[in-house]
mmCIF file of C-alpha atoms in Angstrom:
data_model
loop_
_atom_site.group_PDB
_atom_site.id
_atom_site.type_symbol
_atom_site.label_atom_id
_atom_site.label_comp_id
_atom_site.label_asym_id
_atom_site.label_seq_id
_atom_site.Cartn_x
_atom_site.Cartn_y
_atom_site.Cartn_z
ATOM 1 C CA UNK A 1 -19.732 10.297 -6.424
ATOM 2 C CA UNK A 2 -20.450 13.553 -8.207
ATOM 3 C CA UNK A 3 -18.049 16.161 -9.019
ATOM 4 C CA UNK A 4 -19.582 18.687 -6.669
ATOM 5 C CA UNK A 5 -19.361 16.342 -3.774
ATOM 6 C CA UNK A 6 -15.650 15.560 -4.650
ATOM 7 C CA UNK A 7 -14.843 19.296 -4.656
ATOM 8 C CA UNK A 8 -16.769 19.829 -1.441
ATOM 9 C CA UNK A 9 -14.701 17.042 0.319
ATOM 10 C CA UNK A 10 -11.540 18.470 -1.063
ATOM 11 C CA UNK A 11 -12.276 21.914 0.583
ATOM 12 C CA UNK A 12 -13.155 20.167 3.983
ATOM 13 C CA UNK A 13 -9.910 18.245 3.704
ATOM 14 C CA UNK A 14 -7.926 21.382 3.080
ATOM 15 C CA UNK A 15 -9.620 23.176 5.900
ATOM 16 C CA UNK A 16 -8.823 20.324 8.246
ATOM 17 C CA UNK A 17 -5.199 20.280 7.280
ATOM 18 C CA UNK A 18 -4.973 24.049 7.943
ATOM 19 C CA UNK A 19 -6.543 23.587 11.412
ATOM 20 C CA UNK A 20 -4.132 20.858 12.255
ATOM 21 C CA UNK A 21 -1.244 23.149 11.168
ATOM 22 C CA UNK A 22 -2.554 25.981 13.390
ATOM 23 C CA UNK A 23 -2.905 23.702 16.432
ATOM 24 C CA UNK A 24 0.651 22.458 15.787
ATOM 25 C CA UNK A 25 2.061 26.000 15.621
ATOM 26 C CA UNK A 26 0.242 26.940 18.845
ATOM 27 C CA UNK A 27 1.576 23.836 20.694
ATOM 28 C CA UNK A 28 5.100 24.678 19.456
ATOM 29 C CA UNK A 29 4.711 28.238 20.706
ATOM 30 C CA UNK A 30 3.575 26.914 24.231
ATOM 31 C CA UNK A 31 6.516 24.523 24.427
ATOM 32 C CA UNK A 32 9.007 27.276 23.550
ATOM 33 C CA UNK A 33 7.894 29.280 26.571
ATOM 34 C CA UNK A 34 8.550 26.370 28.987
ATOM 35 C CA UNK A 35 12.073 25.583 30.408
ATOM 36 C CA UNK A 36 11.755 21.855 30.583
ATOM 37 C CA UNK A 37 14.369 19.858 28.783
ATOM 38 C CA UNK A 38 12.178 16.916 28.308
ATOM 39 C CA UNK A 39 11.633 16.120 24.551
ATOM 40 C CA UNK A 40 8.176 17.117 23.677
ATOM 41 C CA UNK A 41 5.679 14.809 21.903
ATOM 42 C CA UNK A 42 6.133 16.144 18.266
ATOM 43 C CA UNK A 43 2.826 16.526 16.229
ATOM 44 C CA UNK A 44 2.788 14.577 13.002
ATOM 45 C CA UNK A 45 3.880 16.432 9.888
ATOM 46 C CA UNK A 46 1.209 17.869 7.701
ATOM 47 C CA UNK A 47 2.467 15.800 4.706
ATOM 48 C CA UNK A 48 2.250 12.692 6.750
ATOM 49 C CA UNK A 49 -1.240 13.384 7.644
ATOM 50 C CA UNK A 50 -2.099 13.983 3.990
ATOM 51 C CA UNK A 51 -0.442 10.781 2.773
ATOM 52 C CA UNK A 52 -2.477 8.710 5.416
ATOM 53 C CA UNK A 53 -5.642 10.110 3.871
ATOM 54 C CA UNK A 54 -7.834 7.707 1.738
ATOM 55 C CA UNK A 55 -7.521 10.298 -1.175
ATOM 56 C CA UNK A 56 -3.926 9.301 -1.523
ATOM 57 C CA UNK A 57 -4.669 5.728 -2.432
ATOM 58 C CA UNK A 58 -7.041 6.469 -5.449
ATOM 59 C CA UNK A 59 -6.052 4.782 -8.653
ATOM 60 C CA UNK A 60 -4.001 6.947 -10.969
ATOM 61 C CA UNK A 61 -6.514 6.646 -13.819
ATOM 62 C CA UNK A 62 -9.332 7.838 -11.564
ATOM 63 C CA UNK A 63 -7.261 10.595 -10.042
ATOM 64 C CA UNK A 64 -6.293 11.791 -13.454
ATOM 65 C CA UNK A 65 -9.867 11.960 -14.580
ATOM 66 C CA UNK A 66 -11.034 13.845 -11.429
ATOM 67 C CA UNK A 67 -8.392 16.433 -11.596
ATOM 68 C CA UNK A 68 -8.957 16.965 -15.411
ATOM 69 C CA UNK A 69 -12.624 17.525 -14.774
ATOM 70 C CA UNK A 70 -11.944 20.017 -11.949
ATOM 71 C CA UNK A 71 -9.403 21.911 -13.947
ATOM 72 C CA UNK A 72 -11.774 22.104 -17.028
ATOM 73 C CA UNK A 73 -14.781 23.190 -14.965
ATOM 74 C CA UNK A 74 -13.245 25.851 -12.719
ATOM 75 C CA UNK A 75 -11.628 28.256 -15.199
ATOM 76 C CA UNK A 76 -12.027 31.563 -13.259
ATOM 77 C CA UNK A 77 -11.230 32.766 -9.740
ATOM 78 C CA UNK A 78 -12.330 32.362 -6.939
ATOM 79 C CA UNK A 79 -13.719 28.948 -8.046
ATOM 80 C CA UNK A 80 -10.261 28.056 -9.527
ATOM 81 C CA UNK A 81 -8.947 27.808 -5.996
ATOM 82 C CA UNK A 82 -10.299 24.179 -6.062
ATOM 83 C CA UNK A 83 -7.438 23.314 -8.433
ATOM 84 C CA UNK A 84 -4.961 24.587 -5.917
ATOM 85 C CA UNK A 85 -6.652 22.536 -3.266
ATOM 86 C CA UNK A 86 -6.111 19.454 -5.438
ATOM 87 C CA UNK A 87 -2.350 20.063 -5.486
ATOM 88 C CA UNK A 88 -2.444 20.422 -1.660
ATOM 89 C CA UNK A 89 -3.979 17.094 -0.861
ATOM 90 C CA UNK A 90 -0.753 14.986 -1.155
ATOM 91 C CA UNK A 91 2.288 14.362 -3.268
ATOM 92 C CA UNK A 92 0.531 12.065 -5.899
ATOM 93 C CA UNK A 93 -2.228 14.603 -6.389
ATOM 94 C CA UNK A 94 0.260 17.430 -6.630
ATOM 95 C CA UNK A 95 2.364 15.764 -9.369
ATOM 96 C CA UNK A 96 -0.693 14.936 -11.435
ATOM 97 C CA UNK A 97 -2.110 18.436 -10.970
ATOM 98 C CA UNK A 98 1.099 20.053 -12.146
ATOM 99 C CA UNK A 99 1.089 17.878 -15.262
ATOM 100 C CA UNK A 100 -2.418 18.903 -16.159
ATOM 101 C CA UNK A 101 -2.457 22.645 -15.446
ATOM 102 C CA UNK A 102 -0.782 24.420 -18.339
ATOM 103 C CA UNK A 103 1.349 27.626 -18.331
ATOM 104 C CA UNK A 104 -0.313 31.027 -18.880
ATOM 105 C CA UNK A 105 1.292 31.048 -22.341
ATOM 106 C CA UNK A 106 -0.622 27.901 -23.213
ATOM 107 C CA UNK A 107 -3.975 28.395 -21.655
ATOM 108 C CA UNK A 108 -4.073 32.238 -20.677
ATOM 109 C CA UNK A 109 -5.026 31.370 -17.036
ATOM 110 C CA UNK A 110 -3.151 32.011 -13.690
ATOM 111 C CA UNK A 111 -3.277 29.129 -11.166
ATOM 112 C CA UNK A 112 -0.186 28.697 -9.031
ATOM 113 C CA UNK A 113 2.262 31.394 -7.694
ATOM 114 C CA UNK A 114 4.795 30.250 -10.356
ATOM 115 C CA UNK A 115 2.335 31.388 -12.910
ATOM 116 C CA UNK A 116 3.211 34.964 -12.075
ATOM 117 C CA UNK A 117 6.772 34.424 -13.287
ATOM 118 C CA UNK A 118 5.842 32.573 -16.514
ATOM 119 C CA UNK A 119 5.301 34.327 -19.863
ATOM 120 C CA UNK A 120 1.764 35.432 -20.630
ATOM 121 C CA UNK A 121 -0.413 34.225 -23.691
ATOM 122 C CA UNK A 122 0.773 35.107 -27.093
ATOM 123 C CA UNK A 123 -2.571 36.219 -28.618
ATOM 124 C CA UNK A 124 -4.857 38.065 -26.105
ATOM 125 C CA UNK A 125 -3.321 39.828 -23.239
ATOM 126 C CA UNK A 126 -3.894 39.141 -19.483
ATOM 127 C CA UNK A 127 -5.885 42.127 -18.157
ATOM 128 C CA UNK A 128 -5.124 43.325 -14.685
ATOM 129 C CA UNK A 129 -5.383 46.515 -12.703
ATOM 130 C CA UNK A 130 -3.206 48.254 -10.050
ATOM 131 C CA UNK A 131 -4.696 50.016 -6.990
ATOM 132 C CA UNK A 132 -2.488 52.546 -5.274
ATOM 133 C CA UNK A 133 -2.730 53.414 -1.524
ATOM 134 C CA UNK A 134 -1.037 56.785 -0.858
ATOM 135 C CA UNK A 135 -1.232 56.385 2.878
ATOM 136 C CA UNK A 136 0.577 53.206 3.119
ATOM 137 C CA UNK A 137 2.687 53.579 -0.109
ATOM 138 C CA UNK A 138 1.423 50.165 -1.325
ATOM 139 C CA UNK A 139 0.432 49.093 -4.817
ATOM 140 C CA UNK A 140 -1.826 46.080 -5.330
ATOM 141 C CA UNK A 141 -2.023 44.097 -8.617
ATOM 142 C CA UNK A 142 -5.377 42.432 -9.158
ATOM 143 C CA UNK A 143 -6.521 39.931 -11.754
ATOM 144 C CA UNK A 144 -10.036 41.053 -12.774
ATOM 145 C CA UNK A 145 -11.797 37.761 -13.655
ATOM 146 C CA UNK A 146 -14.860 35.901 -12.513
ATOM 147 C CA UNK A 147 -16.997 36.843 -9.619
ATOM 148 C CA UNK A 148 -14.338 38.673 -7.610
ATOM 149 C CA UNK A 149 -10.880 40.091 -8.281
ATOM 150 C CA UNK A 150 -7.850 38.011 -7.354
ATOM 151 C CA UNK A 151 -4.826 39.603 -5.654
ATOM 152 C CA UNK A 152 -1.661 38.638 -7.660
ATOM 153 C CA UNK A 153 1.132 40.748 -6.325
ATOM 154 C CA UNK A 154 1.701 43.601 -3.908
ATOM 155 C CA UNK A 155 4.446 46.205 -3.642
ATOM 156 C CA UNK A 156 5.573 48.706 -0.992
ATOM 157 C CA UNK A 157 7.454 51.852 -1.813
ATOM 158 C CA UNK A 158 10.482 52.465 0.536
ATOM 159 C CA UNK A 159 12.347 55.696 0.161
ATOM 160 C CA UNK A 160 16.049 55.722 0.972
ATOM 161 C CA UNK A 161 18.762 58.345 1.044
ATOM 162 C CA UNK A 162 20.114 57.596 -2.430
ATOM 163 C CA UNK A 163 17.347 55.486 -4.079
ATOM 164 C CA UNK A 164 13.813 54.153 -3.827
ATOM 165 C CA UNK A 165 12.911 50.496 -3.405
ATOM 166 C CA UNK A 166 9.600 48.822 -4.469
ATOM 167 C CA UNK A 167 9.539 45.513 -2.496
ATOM 168 C CA UNK A 168 7.341 42.973 -4.259
ATOM 169 C CA UNK A 169 5.473 40.264 -2.370
ATOM 170 C CA UNK A 170 2.749 37.587 -2.968
ATOM 171 C CA UNK A 171 0.647 39.023 -0.163
ATOM 172 C CA UNK A 172 -0.313 42.506 0.939
ATOM 173 C CA UNK A 173 0.514 42.321 4.620
ATOM 174 C CA UNK A 174 4.092 40.909 4.585
ATOM 175 C CA UNK A 175 6.950 42.760 2.695
ATOM 176 C CA UNK A 176 9.758 41.284 4.727
ATOM 177 C CA UNK A 177 12.463 39.816 2.444
ATOM 178 C CA UNK A 178 12.930 37.074 5.013
ATOM 179 C CA UNK A 179 9.492 35.814 4.141
ATOM 180 C CA UNK A 180 8.730 33.028 1.610
ATOM 181 C CA UNK A 181 6.325 35.466 -0.003
ATOM 182 C CA UNK A 182 9.085 37.709 -1.230
ATOM 183 C CA UNK A 183 9.446 37.553 -5.075
ATOM 184 C CA UNK A 184 11.694 40.522 -5.967
ATOM 185 C CA UNK A 185 12.063 44.155 -5.906
ATOM 186 C CA UNK A 186 12.549 47.384 -8.087
ATOM 187 C CA UNK A 187 15.347 49.796 -7.264
ATOM 188 C CA UNK A 188 15.796 53.341 -8.713
ATOM 189 C CA UNK A 189 18.855 55.543 -8.944
ATOM 190 C CA UNK A 190 19.041 58.870 -7.100
ATOM 191 C CA UNK A 191 17.435 60.857 -9.974
ATOM 192 C CA UNK A 192 14.743 58.328 -10.645
ATOM 193 C CA UNK A 193 15.783 57.909 -14.232
ATOM 194 C CA UNK A 194 17.014 54.360 -14.073
ATOM 195 C CA UNK A 195 15.413 51.345 -12.412
ATOM 196 C CA UNK A 196 16.826 47.893 -11.863
ATOM 197 C CA UNK A 197 14.528 44.765 -11.594
ATOM 198 C CA UNK A 198 15.675 42.127 -9.154
ATOM 199 C CA UNK A 199 14.262 38.660 -8.979
ATOM 200 C CA UNK A 200 14.490 36.400 -5.956
ATOM 201 C CA UNK A 201 15.395 33.413 -8.109
ATOM 202 C CA UNK A 202 18.065 33.035 -10.766
ATOM 203 C CA UNK A 203 16.812 33.617 -14.407
ATOM 204 C CA UNK A 204 15.627 30.415 -16.190
ATOM 205 C CA UNK A 205 18.188 29.139 -18.649
ATOM 206 C CA UNK A 206 21.185 30.831 -16.773
ATOM 207 C CA UNK A 207 21.538 33.640 -19.272
ATOM 208 C CA UNK A 208 23.148 35.699 -16.530
ATOM 209 C CA UNK A 209 26.489 34.602 -15.184
ATOM 210 C CA UNK A 210 27.417 34.360 -11.513
ATOM 211 C CA UNK A 211 29.642 37.497 -12.006
ATOM 212 C CA UNK A 212 26.453 39.622 -12.216
ATOM 213 C CA UNK A 213 25.562 41.985 -9.396
ATOM 214 C CA UNK A 214 24.028 40.008 -6.535
ATOM 215 C CA UNK A 215 22.495 41.420 -3.462
ATOM 216 C CA UNK A 216 23.039 38.922 -0.773
ATOM 217 C CA UNK A 217 20.459 38.603 2.160
ATOM 218 C CA UNK A 218 21.264 37.031 5.421
ATOM 219 C CA UNK A 219 20.324 37.081 9.111
ATOM 220 C CA UNK A 220 22.536 38.927 11.503
ATOM 221 C CA UNK A 221 22.670 35.687 13.704
ATOM 222 C CA UNK A 222 21.832 32.892 11.390
ATOM 223 C CA UNK A 223 21.101 32.063 7.715
ATOM 224 C CA UNK A 224 17.802 30.402 6.922
ATOM 225 C CA UNK A 225 17.977 27.647 4.397
ATOM 226 C CA UNK A 226 14.589 28.644 3.129
ATOM 227 C CA UNK A 227 15.713 32.027 1.924
ATOM 228 C CA UNK A 228 16.965 32.571 -1.566
ATOM 229 C CA UNK A 229 20.655 33.520 -1.473
ATOM 230 C CA UNK A 230 20.603 36.480 -3.763
ATOM 231 C CA UNK A 231 18.702 39.078 -5.662
ATOM 232 C CA UNK A 232 19.300 38.632 -9.417
ATOM 233 C CA UNK A 233 19.224 41.558 -11.724
ATOM 234 C CA UNK A 234 17.057 40.518 -14.678
ATOM 235 C CA UNK A 235 16.399 43.835 -16.301
ATOM 236 C CA UNK A 236 16.569 47.665 -16.320
ATOM 237 C CA UNK A 237 14.078 50.454 -17.092
ATOM 238 C CA UNK A 238 15.523 53.766 -18.195
ATOM 239 C CA UNK A 239 13.802 57.098 -18.720
ATOM 240 C CA UNK A 240 15.370 59.752 -21.075
ATOM 241 C CA UNK A 241 16.275 63.065 -19.498
ATOM 242 C CA UNK A 242 14.289 66.008 -20.641
ATOM 243 C CA UNK A 243 16.839 68.777 -20.012
ATOM 244 C CA UNK A 244 15.209 71.263 -22.401
ATOM 245 C CA UNK A 245 11.749 70.666 -21.132
ATOM 246 C CA UNK A 246 10.353 69.991 -24.506
ATOM 247 C CA UNK A 247 6.761 69.113 -24.875
ATOM 248 C CA UNK A 248 5.923 65.529 -25.035
ATOM 249 C CA UNK A 249 5.372 62.263 -23.051
ATOM 250 C CA UNK A 250 8.043 60.369 -21.164
ATOM 251 C CA UNK A 251 10.393 58.206 -23.291
ATOM 252 C CA UNK A 252 11.357 54.974 -21.692
ATOM 253 C CA UNK A 253 13.514 51.899 -22.662
ATOM 254 C CA UNK A 254 13.539 48.484 -21.139
ATOM 255 C CA UNK A 255 16.316 45.844 -21.333
ATOM 256 C CA UNK A 256 15.290 42.376 -20.166
ATOM 257 C CA UNK A 257 18.426 40.389 -19.534
ATOM 258 C CA UNK A 258 16.395 37.263 -18.720
ATOM 259 C CA UNK A 259 14.547 37.194 -22.088
ATOM 260 C CA UNK A 260 16.391 36.688 -25.353
ATOM 261 C CA UNK A 261 15.417 38.676 -28.516
ATOM 262 C CA UNK A 262 14.883 35.298 -30.214
ATOM 263 C CA UNK A 263 11.899 34.793 -28.047
ATOM 264 C CA UNK A 264 9.798 37.025 -30.298
ATOM 265 C CA UNK A 265 11.301 35.646 -33.553
ATOM 266 C CA UNK A 266 9.359 33.033 -35.476
ATOM 267 C CA UNK A 267 9.552 29.819 -33.508
ATOM 268 C CA UNK A 268 11.269 31.320 -30.568
ATOM 269 C CA UNK A 269 10.448 30.586 -27.008
ATOM 270 C CA UNK A 270 10.866 32.545 -23.684
ATOM 271 C CA UNK A 271 12.368 31.043 -20.601
ATOM 272 C CA UNK A 272 9.624 29.572 -18.529
ATOM 273 C CA UNK A 273 10.512 28.615 -14.864
ATOM 274 C CA UNK A 274 8.687 25.562 -13.416
ATOM 275 C CA UNK A 275 9.044 26.227 -9.703
ATOM 276 C CA UNK A 276 9.645 29.057 -7.154
ATOM 277 C CA UNK A 277 12.735 28.882 -4.962
ATOM 278 C CA UNK A 278 10.554 27.335 -2.148
ATOM 279 C CA UNK A 279 8.847 24.066 -2.818
ATOM 280 C CA UNK A 280 5.230 23.938 -3.769
ATOM 281 C CA UNK A 281 4.513 22.413 -0.361
ATOM 282 C CA UNK A 282 5.583 25.596 1.400
ATOM 283 C CA UNK A 283 3.719 27.761 -1.018
ATOM 284 C CA UNK A 284 0.496 25.985 -0.345
ATOM 285 C CA UNK A 285 0.853 25.476 3.319
ATOM 286 C CA UNK A 286 -0.397 28.326 5.699
ATOM 287 C CA UNK A 287 2.030 31.164 5.708
ATOM 288 C CA UNK A 288 4.169 31.697 8.768
ATOM 289 C CA UNK A 289 3.988 34.948 10.592
ATOM 290 C CA UNK A 290 6.937 37.316 9.968
ATOM 291 C CA UNK A 291 6.594 39.028 13.323
ATOM 292 C CA UNK A 292 9.763 38.799 15.480
ATOM 293 C CA UNK A 293 12.043 38.293 12.563
ATOM 294 C CA UNK A 294 15.256 40.182 12.521
ATOM 295 C CA UNK A 295 16.071 42.775 9.872
ATOM 296 C CA UNK A 296 17.680 41.527 6.710
ATOM 297 C CA UNK A 297 20.502 43.410 5.311
ATOM 298 C CA UNK A 298 21.976 43.741 1.771
ATOM 299 C CA UNK A 299 25.589 43.660 1.095
ATOM 300 C CA UNK A 300 26.820 44.469 -2.324
ATOM 301 C CA UNK A 301 30.512 44.091 -3.092
ATOM 302 C CA UNK A 302 31.974 47.198 -4.783
ATOM 303 C CA UNK A 303 34.172 44.945 -6.783
ATOM 304 C CA UNK A 304 31.225 43.296 -8.584
ATOM 305 C CA UNK A 305 29.895 44.981 -11.651
ATOM 306 C CA UNK A 306 26.672 46.570 -11.509
ATOM 307 C CA UNK A 307 25.102 44.996 -14.564
ATOM 308 C CA UNK A 308 24.795 41.434 -15.671
ATOM 309 C CA UNK A 309 27.791 40.123 -17.757
ATOM 310 C CA UNK A 310 27.241 37.936 -20.815
ATOM 311 C CA UNK A 311 29.537 35.564 -22.354
ATOM 312 C CA UNK A 312 30.603 35.911 -25.970
ATOM 313 C CA UNK A 313 28.256 33.206 -26.972
ATOM 314 C CA UNK A 314 25.270 34.440 -24.815
ATOM 315 C CA UNK A 315 22.032 35.482 -26.363
ATOM 316 C CA UNK A 316 21.154 39.099 -26.963
ATOM 317 C CA UNK A 317 18.583 40.425 -24.453
ATOM 318 C CA UNK A 318 15.175 41.700 -25.479
ATOM 319 C CA UNK A 319 14.765 45.478 -25.587
ATOM 320 C CA UNK A 320 11.423 47.280 -25.361
ATOM 321 C CA UNK A 321 10.518 50.835 -26.038
ATOM 322 C CA UNK A 322 7.420 52.917 -25.610
ATOM 323 C CA UNK A 323 5.163 53.358 -28.568
ATOM 324 C CA UNK A 324 5.256 56.900 -29.912
ATOM 325 C CA UNK A 325 1.972 58.772 -29.457
ATOM 326 C CA UNK A 326 0.479 61.058 -32.012
ATOM 327 C CA UNK A 327 -0.490 64.697 -31.379
ATOM 328 C CA UNK A 328 -4.272 65.387 -31.612
ATOM 329 C CA UNK A 329 -4.917 68.898 -32.767
ATOM 330 C CA UNK A 330 -8.528 69.137 -31.683
ATOM 331 C CA UNK A 331 -7.893 67.661 -28.179
ATOM 332 C CA UNK A 332 -4.476 69.245 -27.982
ATOM 333 C CA UNK A 333 -2.871 66.321 -26.318
ATOM 334 C CA UNK A 334 -0.813 63.226 -27.187
ATOM 335 C CA UNK A 335 -2.996 60.188 -27.880
ATOM 336 C CA UNK A 336 -2.554 56.434 -28.003
ATOM 337 C CA UNK A 337 -5.035 53.763 -28.938
ATOM 338 C CA UNK A 338 -5.554 51.917 -25.698
ATOM 339 C CA UNK A 339 -8.718 50.173 -27.060
ATOM 340 C CA UNK A 340 -10.944 51.412 -24.195
ATOM 341 C CA UNK A 341 -8.700 50.177 -21.452
ATOM 342 C CA UNK A 342 -7.405 53.703 -20.363
ATOM 343 C CA UNK A 343 -9.821 56.551 -19.854
ATOM 344 C CA UNK A 344 -7.825 59.244 -17.953
ATOM 345 C CA UNK A 345 -5.057 61.357 -19.528
ATOM 346 C CA UNK A 346 -1.795 60.897 -17.582
ATOM 347 C CA UNK A 347 1.947 61.210 -18.047
ATOM 348 C CA UNK A 348 2.227 57.747 -16.671
ATOM 349 C CA UNK A 349 0.208 56.200 -19.645
ATOM 350 C CA UNK A 350 2.328 54.063 -22.019
ATOM 351 C CA UNK A 351 2.536 51.232 -24.387
ATOM 352 C CA UNK A 352 5.695 49.069 -24.807
ATOM 353 C CA UNK A 353 6.689 47.327 -28.111
ATOM 354 C CA UNK A 354 9.773 45.422 -29.153
ATOM 355 C CA UNK A 355 12.825 47.599 -30.101
ATOM 356 C CA UNK A 356 14.576 45.486 -32.704
ATOM 357 C CA UNK A 357 16.991 45.815 -35.617
ATOM 358 C CA UNK A 358 16.427 44.589 -39.193
ATOM 359 C CA UNK A 359 19.173 41.905 -38.462
ATOM 360 C CA UNK A 360 16.871 40.388 -35.774
ATOM 361 C CA UNK A 361 14.516 39.108 -38.417
ATOM 362 C CA UNK A 362 11.355 39.991 -36.453
ATOM 363 C CA UNK A 363 8.086 40.220 -38.492
ATOM 364 C CA UNK A 364 6.475 43.683 -38.786
ATOM 365 C CA UNK A 365 3.352 42.263 -37.129
ATOM 366 C CA UNK A 366 5.357 41.267 -34.079
ATOM 367 C CA UNK A 367 7.078 44.640 -33.920
ATOM 368 C CA UNK A 368 3.769 46.496 -33.803
ATOM 369 C CA UNK A 369 2.379 44.095 -31.083
ATOM 370 C CA UNK A 370 1.884 45.860 -27.709
ATOM 371 C CA UNK A 371 3.621 43.791 -25.107
ATOM 372 C CA UNK A 372 2.748 45.856 -22.028
ATOM 373 C CA UNK A 373 0.090 48.477 -21.674
ATOM 374 C CA UNK A 374 -0.407 50.684 -18.616
ATOM 375 C CA UNK A 375 -2.857 53.553 -18.052
ATOM 376 C CA UNK A 376 -5.023 55.472 -15.617
ATOM 377 C CA UNK A 377 -8.729 54.874 -15.320
ATOM 378 C CA UNK A 378 -9.499 56.670 -12.084
ATOM 379 C CA UNK A 379 -8.040 58.196 -8.892
ATOM 380 C CA UNK A 380 -5.273 55.674 -7.823
ATOM 381 C CA UNK A 381 -6.503 52.916 -10.312
ATOM 382 C CA UNK A 382 -4.463 51.948 -13.275
ATOM 383 C CA UNK A 383 -4.914 49.086 -15.737
ATOM 384 C CA UNK A 384 -2.102 46.873 -16.711
ATOM 385 C CA UNK A 385 -2.243 44.398 -19.602
ATOM 386 C CA UNK A 386 0.596 42.231 -20.526
ATOM 387 C CA UNK A 387 1.306 39.401 -22.865
ATOM 388 C CA UNK A 388 4.100 37.115 -24.122
ATOM 389 C CA UNK A 389 7.056 37.166 -23.524
ATOM 390 C CA UNK A 390 6.605 39.169 -20.337
ATOM 391 C CA UNK A 391 5.407 37.639 -17.058
ATOM 392 C CA UNK A 392 3.165 39.297 -14.484
ATOM 393 C CA UNK A 393 6.011 39.922 -12.185
ATOM 394 C CA UNK A 394 8.166 41.584 -14.900
ATOM 395 C CA UNK A 395 5.196 43.685 -16.125
ATOM 396 C CA UNK A 396 4.381 44.757 -12.607
ATOM 397 C CA UNK A 397 7.936 45.765 -11.902
ATOM 398 C CA UNK A 398 8.116 47.856 -15.133
ATOM 399 C CA UNK A 399 4.862 49.510 -14.411
ATOM 400 C CA UNK A 400 5.932 50.410 -10.861
ATOM 401 C CA UNK A 401 8.764 52.565 -12.177
ATOM 402 C CA UNK A 402 5.949 55.050 -13.284
ATOM 403 C CA UNK A 403 5.156 55.803 -9.719
ATOM 404 C CA UNK A 404 8.448 57.210 -8.708
ATOM 405 C CA UNK A 405 9.210 60.921 -9.000
ATOM 406 C CA UNK A 406 11.044 61.952 -12.157
ATOM 407 C CA UNK A 407 11.514 65.701 -12.263
ATOM 408 C CA UNK A 408 14.384 65.428 -14.764
ATOM 409 C CA UNK A 409 12.232 63.547 -17.248
ATOM 410 C CA UNK A 410 9.114 65.796 -17.510
#
């Protein structure tokens, strides 16, 4: 059997499983409307249907060879979706696929949802762009690769009385924090000068203790076991006040509590999560509709400190600062070398580099390396390029801070 026929059957198998799941959801909805107390005839679980498939009984050696060929041949989206289909066939396929597919740091490619929370490649950055929709206050992060652009993350801006929230999701049509697509949020202070990045899952390596500020989420009537219990503060973005209204670009500083400064030292590694709070089965199954869900409330205890607390032996967090631009006399503006990725002058344009001390023993080359680059290329379109040790989620959250109003910083 040729590789193309195998991939075609994988797509048909995935479509069949999705149709079975939809019919199961419709039957459950019909049964919920009846008043009969007779136990309904339960539809078989999707995982059971997959395990009964003849694909589940393939020899491990043959299965390994098939998935390796698929992974090597489909390197760009949307064709790379076939690799995700392989992981959705059954448990044995999923385990082998997870072993074969490398992290973005190792291969420079984004495959599974967990790739968005893993560090980017060390050498060449991953190039993305953000599209802003002013009418709906949404921001969509796309991965520009292959024949079409791949949606990575989406955010919605929510203005409150004392702050502004950017709720970040895996999809563009569901920003409910009760959904399994919720990945985190960015929250500003009243002046828009300080932002806190919250993750839906605890930081890898447990750098942040349980005494850190946690924003608990629960239903008013019941607690869903699928929901992450807390929002974990993993970093802050601070903009310096410009009280004297001096001429110049914004000055920003980032503290990433979930990444140690040793990650950029020679031989250092950044924390790399291996799974999202939900299982991979839930991430690959059809998403459930969020309609009818009750509102989720945040409760923050005033006795809990507002910033993460580190033990005496904990590692020092990584700090980033914006690269200082130079003044161009002929153009009469501040300039940075974006290497062609930014074409429109804007106060939002920035490049972030590591802010280290001599005692950190970081090489000069590493200090000059641009870790995150953000800039405008058109009306409501901005490029975002990130690399190790940042993840796509962290880079997107930092970039979102530019879209909030900062009258005291300009």
